[in-house]
Amino acid sequence: MIILITGATHAGKTLLAQRMLEKYNYPYLSIDHLKMGLIRSGQTNLTPEDDEALTEYLWPIVREMMKTAIENRQDLIVEGCYIPFDWRQDLEESYLSSIRFICLAMSERYIEHHFDEIIGHESDIESRMIAADCTKEQLKADNAAFTEGFQRAGEPVALIDSDYEQTIQTLLDR
């Protein structure tokens, strides 16, 4: 089984992946780690700010890694924001039946009422430098883009609207 977790920045993708690792004992692949390994090793001239180009660059690699895990009947959690909205088009049904897709996003209302708390938890699992552009408005725009893009593609979105922990627990209990 592949659990594919994507979503907007600060939505809790890495936290959910960590909790799933602890619950299911599945290893997980952070697409951010793959990205930084490729950037730091000079395998690409892309930078961490090149989101669209990084999705185009990383998705074929991640997709083939997932297919290999499925072919070998290996469980894996794959977590990161570099998943195209139309990701299903690149996989045959024999692979899709072995993938559980999760998209995490926060509602505008949730961000409005919990912004300081969201920023306060941004390094709970992995240390990160506070991004200068991580404003309330940018967070709202990023979450709206993920929600709209994946919903337009027919994908479900786990929308965090009032109780963050309950939303995460519901995803863990499925």
Coordinates of C-alpha atoms in Angstrom, one line a residue, residues 6-7 11 14 16 19 25 29 36 40 43 48-50 69 80 87 93 95-96 106 111 114 118 151 153 160:
T6 CA 0.1 16.1 -0.4
G7 CA -1.3 19.5 0.4
A11 CA -1.0 22.0 6.5
T14 CA 4.9 15.8 7.5
L16 CA 0.6 13.1 9.4
R19 CA 2.0 9.6 12.8
N25 CA 5.2 1.0 10.7
L29 CA 9.7 9.3 1.8
M36 CA 17.1 19.0 -1.5
R40 CA 22.4 20.3 -3.1
Q43 CA 21.7 17.3 -10.2
P48 CA 13.5 25.4 -3.6
E49 CA 11.4 28.4 -4.8
D50 CA 10.7 26.8 -8.2
A69 CA 7.2 -0.3 -4.3
G80 CA 5.2 16.3 -0.2
W87 CA -1.5 12.7 -10.9
E93 CA -5.5 1.1 -12.5
Y95 CA -1.2 0.8 -9.5
L96 CA -4.0 3.2 -8.5
M106 CA -6.8 24.5 5.8
I111 CA -6.1 30.2 9.0
H114 CA -5.2 30.0 14.1
I118 CA 0.0 27.3 12.7
Q151 CA -11.1 19.3 -6.2
A153 CA -9.3 17.2 -10.6
I160 CA -9.0 21.5 8.2

